[in-house]
Amino acid sequence: MRHAHRVEVVRAAEAELMARLPEGALMQRAAAGLAVTCARLLTRRRGRVYGSRVVVLAGSGDNGGDALYAGAELARRGARVTAVLLAPGRAHGGGLAALRAARGRVVVEQEVGLADFSRADLVLDGIVGIGGRGGLRPEAEPYARAARTGVVVAVDVPSGVDADTGEVAGAALRADVTVCFGTYKPGLLIDPGASYAGAVQLVGIGLELPPAGVVALQHADVADLLPVPGAESDKYRRGVVGVAAGSARYPGAALLAVAGALRGGAGAVRYVGTAAEEVVRRFPETLVTEGGPAGAGRVQAWVVGPGGGEGAGRALAEALAADVPVLVDADGLTELARLGPGALAGRTAPTLLTPHTGEAARLLAGAGAGAGAGVGAGTGPGGDGGTRSEQPRPPAAEELAAARLATARRLAAAYRATVLLKGSTTVVADPSGSVRVNPTGTAWLATAGSGDVLAGLAGSLLAAGLSAPDAAAVAAYLHGLAARHTAGVPGAPVTASEVAAALPAVWNDVRAGAAPEPRSGRPGGTGA
């Protein structure tokens, strides 16, 4: 499991460690790990470090110091290192002295720096560290736009990316690799910041940290959570998931939700809705009940809303009245937004909401939240966000997408429910503010019906006994892997039906530990 901590938590842990170490020792640890990664990249790219052209973009403060010390180590190994000082009067003194002692070159003229940047084999981005907010300053912006032929390595976080949230409020320097120190930062795992981070590599520096507010599951974590039947299991002990989906206008939503549910670990799927005949014809193992959820018989969880049309309101009310977990998706979310959080008041069983950002906007409007109140205002532990702004206008989907962490947390808090916010990075937040980020998604999931498959899959995991956060995170992980499995390399269009069909294969891969780990820091989307 990848653990990500907020900047203020990292700063406190660094201060505590530095108090016990000789002066400068912590920076030397970080710089040494950074230099090892850079040397490995240069060796892979050119066959050796000696003679490689390296540019260090050094801003003020410790981030620039880390880059300068790493540049000095590469210079001692024979690289031709040029440091471009973006803040000449405030460059880190010790790092600058070390680079000069290693016969590194130092320039302050940005025209010269840009020319070197474009020709370099490797660039170290030490412009802005984890404490930076907003986009790049004017003197650094040209580097974000300039052509480059070499690999760009960000020091702790790409300059211009908010380390706490992943928000990008202006120009930012896109990295091929990000080397982060001590712990992952949330902004490296969540878009849009994750799309600037490239492959993320963690260098341990000895920090003692509390439990993380943001985590990303890996294969072993998912394998431990997958429901596996025992010798005494029968279909009822394994769980029955009820699916209330589909309508005359959207009969396919019922088929896709049932397809996902059948492959999610529950022992049986019970369908209610207008597409019963089509469902039984396609999936004869499905139990079909006339009417709505209230008269469907025993289930351990409900999935309500995919393609539900005008009947979604009744189905939602009946499902929420049951004392079992309920997953609300699509048309069910539209109805819930109309009713507001009061519709969930008094429920003791878990509720899981699975909106895309457009549905999230409606839900926040239904909760009486304006866009400004939601964007950049974290509600989780420590508030992973910025300043609360009171703007009396409905939330805009584009703003919510740019502030995914804050959006998911605000929704979870407003509705007292677990929220799986779909998109380029899928974010799962629970009412306490704890967050799980999905690393397996792919843009090929942006296809009709993929969200219906996800809803059925997550609902089945709920019925099998997983908690709402676990069911959401595991479903998103498997869903993303199934799309990757189907799309192949370098990638081809997939259909939602193909994603559902691939679920058993990736389920086996995860349990066997055979599937390759997704690259950290890449977008992890889930289709709407």
PDB file of N, CA, C and O in Angstrom, residues 8 23 35 60 70 106 112 115 142 160 173 183 198 246 275 304 330 336 342 351 359 418 428 430 438 463 482 515:
ATOM      1  N   GLU A   8       2.201  19.474   5.931  1.00  0.00           N
ATOM      2  CA  GLU A   8       2.449  19.867   7.327  1.00  0.00           C
ATOM      3  C   GLU A   8       2.853  18.667   8.175  1.00  0.00           C
ATOM      4  O   GLU A   8       3.667  18.795   9.111  1.00  0.00           O
ATOM      5  N   GLU A  23      23.664  18.573  11.540  1.00  0.00           N
ATOM      6  CA  GLU A  23      23.132  19.567  10.610  1.00  0.00           C
ATOM      7  C   GLU A  23      23.424  19.164   9.165  1.00  0.00           C
ATOM      8  O   GLU A  23      24.546  18.808   8.812  1.00  0.00           O
ATOM      9  N   ALA A  35      20.346  11.254  -6.376  1.00  0.00           N
ATOM     10  CA  ALA A  35      21.466  11.042  -7.299  1.00  0.00           C
ATOM     11  C   ALA A  35      21.522   9.602  -7.796  1.00  0.00           C
ATOM     12  O   ALA A  35      21.828   9.342  -8.970  1.00  0.00           O
ATOM     13  N   SER A  60      14.847  28.609  -4.855  1.00  0.00           N
ATOM     14  CA  SER A  60      15.328  28.927  -3.515  1.00  0.00           C
ATOM     15  C   SER A  60      14.936  27.814  -2.551  1.00  0.00           C
ATOM     16  O   SER A  60      14.062  26.998  -2.835  1.00  0.00           O
ATOM     17  N   ALA A  70      22.534  16.748  -5.351  1.00  0.00           N
ATOM     18  CA  ALA A  70      22.482  15.603  -6.258  1.00  0.00           C
ATOM     19  C   ALA A  70      23.272  15.894  -7.526  1.00  0.00           C
ATOM     20  O   ALA A  70      23.982  15.019  -8.048  1.00  0.00           O
ATOM     21  N   VAL A 106      27.639  27.052 -13.233  1.00  0.00           N
ATOM     22  CA  VAL A 106      26.505  27.789 -12.682  1.00  0.00           C
ATOM     23  C   VAL A 106      26.186  28.951 -13.604  1.00  0.00           C
ATOM     24  O   VAL A 106      27.083  29.718 -13.991  1.00  0.00           O
ATOM     25  N   VAL A 112      20.486  31.277 -21.597  1.00  0.00           N
ATOM     26  CA  VAL A 112      21.482  30.206 -21.600  1.00  0.00           C
ATOM     27  C   VAL A 112      20.891  28.951 -20.963  1.00  0.00           C
ATOM     28  O   VAL A 112      21.056  27.833 -21.465  1.00  0.00           O
ATOM     29  N   ALA A 115      18.564  27.079 -23.311  1.00  0.00           N
ATOM     30  CA  ALA A 115      19.300  26.349 -24.346  1.00  0.00           C
ATOM     31  C   ALA A 115      19.870  25.049 -23.780  1.00  0.00           C
ATOM     32  O   ALA A 115      19.782  23.984 -24.410  1.00  0.00           O
ATOM     33  N   PRO A 142       8.891  29.613 -18.789  1.00  0.00           N
ATOM     34  CA  PRO A 142       9.408  29.154 -20.088  1.00  0.00           C
ATOM     35  C   PRO A 142       9.875  27.700 -20.091  1.00  0.00           C
ATOM     36  O   PRO A 142       9.818  27.035 -21.131  1.00  0.00           O
ATOM     37  N   GLY A 160       4.937  23.497  -9.650  1.00  0.00           N
ATOM     38  CA  GLY A 160       3.648  23.966 -10.132  1.00  0.00           C
ATOM     39  C   GLY A 160       2.492  23.089  -9.716  1.00  0.00           C
ATOM     40  O   GLY A 160       1.328  23.462  -9.901  1.00  0.00           O
ATOM     41  N   LEU A 173       5.744  22.183 -14.560  1.00  0.00           N
ATOM     42  CA  LEU A 173       6.768  21.470 -15.328  1.00  0.00           C
ATOM     43  C   LEU A 173       6.486  19.976 -15.264  1.00  0.00           C
ATOM     44  O   LEU A 173       6.537  19.361 -14.197  1.00  0.00           O
ATOM     45  N   THR A 183       7.809   9.837   2.098  1.00  0.00           N
ATOM     46  CA  THR A 183       6.444   9.364   1.909  1.00  0.00           C
ATOM     47  C   THR A 183       5.916   9.928   0.598  1.00  0.00           C
ATOM     48  O   THR A 183       6.436  10.929   0.091  1.00  0.00           O
ATOM     49  N   GLY A 198       4.687  11.626 -13.776  1.00  0.00           N
ATOM     50  CA  GLY A 198       5.360  10.506 -14.392  1.00  0.00           C
ATOM     51  C   GLY A 198       5.423   9.314 -13.460  1.00  0.00           C
ATOM     52  O   GLY A 198       4.524   9.099 -12.635  1.00  0.00           O
ATOM     53  N   GLY A 246     -31.936  -0.317 -15.030  1.00  0.00           N
ATOM     54  CA  GLY A 246     -32.507  -0.446 -16.357  1.00  0.00           C
ATOM     55  C   GLY A 246     -33.898   0.148 -16.460  1.00  0.00           C
ATOM     56  O   GLY A 246     -34.607   0.338 -15.469  1.00  0.00           O
ATOM     57  N   ALA A 275     -36.286  -4.791 -17.196  1.00  0.00           N
ATOM     58  CA  ALA A 275     -35.512  -5.559 -18.179  1.00  0.00           C
ATOM     59  C   ALA A 275     -35.350  -7.016 -17.766  1.00  0.00           C
ATOM     60  O   ALA A 275     -34.401  -7.682 -18.182  1.00  0.00           O
ATOM     61  N   VAL A 304     -28.652   0.466  -6.887  1.00  0.00           N
ATOM     62  CA  VAL A 304     -29.831   1.190  -7.357  1.00  0.00           C
ATOM     63  C   VAL A 304     -29.419   2.319  -8.291  1.00  0.00           C
ATOM     64  O   VAL A 304     -28.508   3.091  -7.968  1.00  0.00           O
ATOM     65  N   ALA A 330     -25.844   6.743 -10.932  1.00  0.00           N
ATOM     66  CA  ALA A 330     -26.551   7.258 -12.114  1.00  0.00           C
ATOM     67  C   ALA A 330     -27.879   7.925 -11.752  1.00  0.00           C
ATOM     68  O   ALA A 330     -27.890   8.911 -11.011  1.00  0.00           O
ATOM     69  N   LEU A 336     -31.303  11.319  -5.572  1.00  0.00           N
ATOM     70  CA  LEU A 336     -30.755  11.658  -4.258  1.00  0.00           C
ATOM     71  C   LEU A 336     -30.385  13.132  -4.184  1.00  0.00           C
ATOM     72  O   LEU A 336     -30.588  13.787  -3.153  1.00  0.00           O
ATOM     73  N   GLY A 342     -30.816  14.579   3.604  1.00  0.00           N
ATOM     74  CA  GLY A 342     -31.843  14.113   4.534  1.00  0.00           C
ATOM     75  C   GLY A 342     -32.398  12.749   4.173  1.00  0.00           C
ATOM     76  O   GLY A 342     -32.901  12.025   5.044  1.00  0.00           O
ATOM     77  N   THR A 351     -23.874   3.375   3.068  1.00  0.00           N
ATOM     78  CA  THR A 351     -24.315   3.871   1.766  1.00  0.00           C
ATOM     79  C   THR A 351     -23.078   4.231   0.956  1.00  0.00           C
ATOM     80  O   THR A 351     -22.165   4.878   1.462  1.00  0.00           O
ATOM     81  N   GLU A 359     -22.417  14.501 -11.749  1.00  0.00           N
ATOM     82  CA  GLU A 359     -23.336  14.082 -10.692  1.00  0.00           C
ATOM     83  C   GLU A 359     -22.905  14.623  -9.345  1.00  0.00           C
ATOM     84  O   GLU A 359     -23.749  14.975  -8.501  1.00  0.00           O
ATOM     85  N   THR A 418     -19.924   6.845   2.051  1.00  0.00           N
ATOM     86  CA  THR A 418     -18.701   6.634   1.290  1.00  0.00           C
ATOM     87  C   THR A 418     -18.946   7.078  -0.139  1.00  0.00           C
ATOM     88  O   THR A 418     -20.006   6.807  -0.712  1.00  0.00           O
ATOM     89  N   VAL A 428     -11.808   7.453  -3.559  1.00  0.00           N
ATOM     90  CA  VAL A 428     -12.792   6.902  -2.629  1.00  0.00           C
ATOM     91  C   VAL A 428     -12.594   7.575  -1.280  1.00  0.00           C
ATOM     92  O   VAL A 428     -11.521   7.479  -0.688  1.00  0.00           O
ATOM     93  N   ASP A 430     -14.335   8.340   2.685  1.00  0.00           N
ATOM     94  CA  ASP A 430     -15.380   7.997   3.645  1.00  0.00           C
ATOM     95  C   ASP A 430     -15.674   9.223   4.512  1.00  0.00           C
ATOM     96  O   ASP A 430     -14.956  10.236   4.437  1.00  0.00           O
ATOM     97  N   ASN A 438      -7.303   5.210  -6.619  1.00  0.00           N
ATOM     98  CA  ASN A 438      -7.117   4.049  -7.485  1.00  0.00           C
ATOM     99  C   ASN A 438      -5.992   4.285  -8.495  1.00  0.00           C
ATOM    100  O   ASN A 438      -6.033   5.271  -9.238  1.00  0.00           O
ATOM    101  N   ALA A 463     -22.227  -7.009  -0.903  1.00  0.00           N
ATOM    102  CA  ALA A 463     -23.040  -8.148  -0.475  1.00  0.00           C
ATOM    103  C   ALA A 463     -22.177  -9.281   0.059  1.00  0.00           C
ATOM    104  O   ALA A 463     -22.609 -10.045   0.936  1.00  0.00           O
ATOM    105  N   ALA A 482      -9.185  -4.689 -15.454  1.00  0.00           N
ATOM    106  CA  ALA A 482      -9.924  -5.383 -16.508  1.00  0.00           C
ATOM    107  C   ALA A 482      -9.890  -4.587 -17.813  1.00  0.00           C
ATOM    108  O   ALA A 482      -9.748  -5.161 -18.900  1.00  0.00           O
ATOM    109  N   ALA A 515      -0.123 -10.340 -12.153  1.00  0.00           N
ATOM    110  CA  ALA A 515      -0.285  -9.171 -13.017  1.00  0.00           C
ATOM    111  C   ALA A 515       0.727  -8.105 -12.638  1.00  0.00           C
ATOM    112  O   ALA A 515       1.073  -7.944 -11.472  1.00  0.00           O
TER     113      ALA A 515
END
